[in-house]
Short mmCIF file of C-alpha atoms and ligand atoms in Angstrom, two decimals:
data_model
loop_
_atom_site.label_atom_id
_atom_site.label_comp_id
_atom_site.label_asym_id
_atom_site.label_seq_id
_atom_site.Cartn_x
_atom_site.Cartn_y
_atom_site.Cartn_z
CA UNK A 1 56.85 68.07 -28.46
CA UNK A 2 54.09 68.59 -26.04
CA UNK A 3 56.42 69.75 -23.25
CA UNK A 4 57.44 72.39 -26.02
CA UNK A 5 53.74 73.24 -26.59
CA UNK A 6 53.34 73.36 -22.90
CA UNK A 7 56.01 76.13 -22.48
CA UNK A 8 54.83 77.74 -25.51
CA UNK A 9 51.28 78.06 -23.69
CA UNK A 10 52.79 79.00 -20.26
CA UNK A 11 55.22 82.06 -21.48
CA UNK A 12 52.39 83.46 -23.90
CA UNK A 13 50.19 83.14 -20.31
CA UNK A 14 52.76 84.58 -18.56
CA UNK A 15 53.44 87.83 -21.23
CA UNK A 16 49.40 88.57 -21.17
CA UNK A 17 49.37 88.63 -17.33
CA UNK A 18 52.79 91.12 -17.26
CA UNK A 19 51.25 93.23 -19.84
CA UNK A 20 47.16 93.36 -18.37
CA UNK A 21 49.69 94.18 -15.10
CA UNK A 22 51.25 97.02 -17.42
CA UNK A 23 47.74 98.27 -19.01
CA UNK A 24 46.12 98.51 -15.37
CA UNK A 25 49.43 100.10 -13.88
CA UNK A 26 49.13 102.56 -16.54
CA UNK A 27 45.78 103.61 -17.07
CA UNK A 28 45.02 104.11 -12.98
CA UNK A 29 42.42 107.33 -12.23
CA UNK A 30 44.57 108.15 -9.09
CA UNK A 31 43.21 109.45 -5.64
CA UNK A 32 43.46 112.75 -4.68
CA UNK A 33 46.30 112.88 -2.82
CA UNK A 34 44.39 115.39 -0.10
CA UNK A 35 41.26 116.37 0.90
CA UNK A 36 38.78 119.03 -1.65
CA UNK A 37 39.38 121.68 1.02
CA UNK A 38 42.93 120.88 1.26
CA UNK A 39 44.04 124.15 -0.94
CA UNK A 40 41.37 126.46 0.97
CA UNK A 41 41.65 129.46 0.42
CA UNK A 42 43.75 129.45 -2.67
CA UNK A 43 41.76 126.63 -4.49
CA UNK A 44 38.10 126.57 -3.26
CA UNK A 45 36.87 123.14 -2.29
CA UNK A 46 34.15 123.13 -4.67
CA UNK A 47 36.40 123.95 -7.70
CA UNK A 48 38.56 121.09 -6.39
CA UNK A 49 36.06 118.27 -6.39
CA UNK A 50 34.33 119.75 -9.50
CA UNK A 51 38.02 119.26 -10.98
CA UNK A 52 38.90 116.03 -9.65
CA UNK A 53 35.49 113.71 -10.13
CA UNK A 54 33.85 115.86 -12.80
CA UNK A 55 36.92 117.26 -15.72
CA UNK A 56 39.65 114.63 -14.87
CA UNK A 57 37.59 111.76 -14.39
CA UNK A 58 35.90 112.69 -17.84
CA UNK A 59 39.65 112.97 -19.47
CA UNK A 60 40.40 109.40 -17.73
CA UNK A 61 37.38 107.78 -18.97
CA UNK A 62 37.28 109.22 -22.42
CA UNK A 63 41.04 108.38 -22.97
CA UNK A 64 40.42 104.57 -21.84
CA UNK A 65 37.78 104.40 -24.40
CA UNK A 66 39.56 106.16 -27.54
CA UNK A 67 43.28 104.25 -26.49
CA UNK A 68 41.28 100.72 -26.29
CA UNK A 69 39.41 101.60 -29.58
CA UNK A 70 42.99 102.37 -31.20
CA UNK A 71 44.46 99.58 -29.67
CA UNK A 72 47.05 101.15 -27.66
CA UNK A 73 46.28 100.69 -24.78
CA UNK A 74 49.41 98.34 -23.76
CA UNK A 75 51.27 101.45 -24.44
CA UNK A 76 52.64 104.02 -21.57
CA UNK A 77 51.01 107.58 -21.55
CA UNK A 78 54.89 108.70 -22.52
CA UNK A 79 55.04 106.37 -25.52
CA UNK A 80 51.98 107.60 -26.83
CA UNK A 81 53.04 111.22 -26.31
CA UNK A 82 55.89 110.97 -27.71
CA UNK A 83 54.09 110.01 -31.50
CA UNK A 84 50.67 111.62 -30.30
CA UNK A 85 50.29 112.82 -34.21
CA UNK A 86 49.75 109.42 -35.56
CA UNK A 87 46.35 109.37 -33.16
CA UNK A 88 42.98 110.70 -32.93
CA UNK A 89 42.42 114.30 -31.23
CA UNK A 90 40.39 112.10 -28.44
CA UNK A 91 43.82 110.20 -27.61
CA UNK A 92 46.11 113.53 -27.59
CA UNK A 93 43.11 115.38 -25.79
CA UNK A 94 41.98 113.15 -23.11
CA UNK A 95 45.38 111.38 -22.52
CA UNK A 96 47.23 114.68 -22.07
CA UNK A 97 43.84 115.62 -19.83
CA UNK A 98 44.24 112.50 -17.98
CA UNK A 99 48.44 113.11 -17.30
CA UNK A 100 48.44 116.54 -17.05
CA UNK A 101 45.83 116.72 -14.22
CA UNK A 102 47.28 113.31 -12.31
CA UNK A 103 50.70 115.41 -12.18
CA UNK A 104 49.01 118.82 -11.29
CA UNK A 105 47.63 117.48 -8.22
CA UNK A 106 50.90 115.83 -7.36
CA UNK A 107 52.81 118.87 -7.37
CA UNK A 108 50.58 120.65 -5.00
CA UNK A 109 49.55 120.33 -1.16
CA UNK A 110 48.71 121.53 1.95
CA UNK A 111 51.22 123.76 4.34
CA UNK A 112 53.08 124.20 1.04
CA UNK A 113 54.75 127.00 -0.98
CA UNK A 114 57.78 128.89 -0.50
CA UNK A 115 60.99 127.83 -2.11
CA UNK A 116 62.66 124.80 -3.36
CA UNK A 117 66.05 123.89 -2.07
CA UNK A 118 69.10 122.27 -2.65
CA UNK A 119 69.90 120.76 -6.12
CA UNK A 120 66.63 121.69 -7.55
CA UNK A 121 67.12 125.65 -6.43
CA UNK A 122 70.92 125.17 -7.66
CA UNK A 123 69.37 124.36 -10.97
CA UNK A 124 66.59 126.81 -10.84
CA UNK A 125 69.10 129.50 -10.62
CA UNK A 126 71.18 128.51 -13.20
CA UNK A 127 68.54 128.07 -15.76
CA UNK A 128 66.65 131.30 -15.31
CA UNK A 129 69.10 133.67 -13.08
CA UNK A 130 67.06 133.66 -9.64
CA UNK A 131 64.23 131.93 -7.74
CA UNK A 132 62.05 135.11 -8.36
CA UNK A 133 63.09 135.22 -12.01
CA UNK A 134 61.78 131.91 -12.58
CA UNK A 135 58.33 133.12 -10.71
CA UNK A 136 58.23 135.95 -13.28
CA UNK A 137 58.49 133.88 -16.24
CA UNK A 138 56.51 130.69 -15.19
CA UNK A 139 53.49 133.06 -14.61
CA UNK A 140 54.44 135.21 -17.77
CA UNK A 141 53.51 131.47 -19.25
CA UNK A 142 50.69 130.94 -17.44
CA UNK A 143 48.79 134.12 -18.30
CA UNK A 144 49.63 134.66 -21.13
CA UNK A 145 48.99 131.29 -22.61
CA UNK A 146 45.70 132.23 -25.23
CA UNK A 147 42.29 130.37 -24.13
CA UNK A 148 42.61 127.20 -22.41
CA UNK A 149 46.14 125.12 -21.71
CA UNK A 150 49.09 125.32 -18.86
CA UNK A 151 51.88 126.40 -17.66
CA UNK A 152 55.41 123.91 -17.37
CA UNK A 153 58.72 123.83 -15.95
CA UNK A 154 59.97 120.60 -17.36
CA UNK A 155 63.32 119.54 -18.22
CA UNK A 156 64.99 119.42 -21.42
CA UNK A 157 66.96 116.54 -23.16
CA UNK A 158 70.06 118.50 -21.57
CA UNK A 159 69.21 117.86 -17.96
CA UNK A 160 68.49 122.13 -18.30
CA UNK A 161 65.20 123.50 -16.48
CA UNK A 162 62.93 125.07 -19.00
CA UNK A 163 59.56 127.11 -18.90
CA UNK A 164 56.84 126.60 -21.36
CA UNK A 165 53.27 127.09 -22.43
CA UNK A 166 50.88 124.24 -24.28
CA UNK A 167 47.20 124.93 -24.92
CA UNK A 168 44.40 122.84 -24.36
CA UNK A 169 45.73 119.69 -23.05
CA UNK A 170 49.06 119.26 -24.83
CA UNK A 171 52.13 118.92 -22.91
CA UNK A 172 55.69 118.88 -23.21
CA UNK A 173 56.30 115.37 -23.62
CA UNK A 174 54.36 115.35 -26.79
CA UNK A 175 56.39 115.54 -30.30
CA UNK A 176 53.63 118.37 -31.11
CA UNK A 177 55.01 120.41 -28.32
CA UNK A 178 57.04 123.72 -29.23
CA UNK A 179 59.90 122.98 -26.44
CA UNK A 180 60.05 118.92 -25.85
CA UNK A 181 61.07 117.99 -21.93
CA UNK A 182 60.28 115.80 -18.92
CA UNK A 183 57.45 118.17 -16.74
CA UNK A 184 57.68 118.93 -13.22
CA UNK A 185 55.58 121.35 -12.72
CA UNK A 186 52.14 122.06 -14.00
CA UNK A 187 49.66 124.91 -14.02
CA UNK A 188 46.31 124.35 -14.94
CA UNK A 189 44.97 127.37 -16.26
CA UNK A 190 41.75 126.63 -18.19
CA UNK A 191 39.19 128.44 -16.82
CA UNK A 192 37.33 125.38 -14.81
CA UNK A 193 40.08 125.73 -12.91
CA UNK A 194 39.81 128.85 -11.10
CA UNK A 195 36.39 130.40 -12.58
CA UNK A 196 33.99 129.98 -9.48
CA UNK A 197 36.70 131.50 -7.32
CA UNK A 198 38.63 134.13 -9.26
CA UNK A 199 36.20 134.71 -12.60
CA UNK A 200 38.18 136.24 -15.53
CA UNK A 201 41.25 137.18 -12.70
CA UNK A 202 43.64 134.47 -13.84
CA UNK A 203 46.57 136.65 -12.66
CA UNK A 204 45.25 136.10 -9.16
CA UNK A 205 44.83 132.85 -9.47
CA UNK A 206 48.61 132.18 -11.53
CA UNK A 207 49.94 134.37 -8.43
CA UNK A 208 48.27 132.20 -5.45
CA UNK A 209 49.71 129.10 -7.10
CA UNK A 210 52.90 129.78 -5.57
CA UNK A 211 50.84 129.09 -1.96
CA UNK A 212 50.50 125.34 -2.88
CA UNK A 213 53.65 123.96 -4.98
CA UNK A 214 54.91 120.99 -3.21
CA UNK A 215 58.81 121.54 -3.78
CA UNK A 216 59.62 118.21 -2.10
CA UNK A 217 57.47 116.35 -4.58
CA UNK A 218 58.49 118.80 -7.87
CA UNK A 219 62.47 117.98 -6.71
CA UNK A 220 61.50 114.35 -6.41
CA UNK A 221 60.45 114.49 -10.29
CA UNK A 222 63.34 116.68 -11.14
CA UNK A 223 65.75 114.17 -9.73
CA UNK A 224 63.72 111.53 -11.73
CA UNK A 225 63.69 113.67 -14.56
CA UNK A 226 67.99 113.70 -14.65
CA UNK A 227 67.95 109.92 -14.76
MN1 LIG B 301 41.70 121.09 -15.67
#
């Protein structure tokens, strides 16, 4: 009986120390994966760290708050997402502010740009006729996406390549989302993120995008994406 009680003790130990290890896997404010002057001259250093400590840290820190306070926060950001309407605005704002921004960095650098190759081209191709084809309609998105909110290519429950719109800080993993996939790619384009360099020129902004996408890392989530 009390070596029974003693397991007892030691798995319920042992499932609270796996799921803290979960909760603080989950709910990390990453690093900038490069420097605030990294993007120069296409994203101005000042917008960057403005972004980074300032909009995204607030996001982080207000979605740690409102998850804890709704007791989810054992839950992954994708579990959430994917019944975001049973929450409060604060955990579908500030946890699709907190995701949306950790993969927007991600999917830009320095000495970046051009095209994508291999499978990821392959598929790019097949889902929207050519490279510049996708261009045209992934910036179509991005400008013409009302007020504040972003710009995807995500992939659909089909494995297929898809390009959407979300406003504010929706995103396609959400069950609220118009067109449901895996993201990415992601385009911030609420004004805080290209006001002190381009004011109301968004187009600019959307076009000089292309100067920064990290291909390797966007086929890296694509290949995750198919699995
Ligand atoms: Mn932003």
């Amino acid at each position: 009986m009390k070596t029974k009680a003693i397991l007892t003790f030691t798995i319920v130990l042992g499932l609270i120390t796996i799921n803290n290890k979960i909760m603080a896997q989950n709910y990390i404010f990453p690093e900038l994966p490069y420097a605030y002057d990294a993007l120069e001259p296409y994203i101005d250093a000042r917008t960057m760290e403005i972004h980074y400590t300032k909009h995204h840290r607030a996001y982080y820190d207000n979605f740690v708050k409102a998850a804890g306070e709704a007791k989810i926060d054992h839950l992954p950001l994708e579990d959430i997402f994917s019944g975001v309407s049973a929450y409060s605005p604060a955990v579908r704002n500030n946890g699709g502010g907190y995701y949306n921004h950790m993969l927007f960095w991600k999917v830009m650098g320095p000495n970046a740009g051009g095209q994508p190759e291999g499978k990821l081209l392959k598929a790019i191709i097949e889902a929207f006729g050519s490279f510049d084809k996708f261009k045209a309609d992934f910036e179509n998105a991005a400008k013409t996406q009302f007020g504040s909110g972003w710009a995807w290519l995500a992939v659909d429950a089909g494995g297929r390549l898809f390009v959407s719109q979300t406003p504010n800080q929706d995103n396609p993993l959400m069950e609220v989302a118009a067109k449901r996939g895996q993201p990415v790619l992601a385009l911030d384009v609420w004004e805080h993120a290209y006001y002190l360099k381009y004011q109301n020129r968004r187009a600019e902004y959307v076009a000089n995008f292309w100067n920064v996408v990290n291909w390797k890392k966007v086929a890296e989530l694509y290949e995750a994406a198919l699995k």
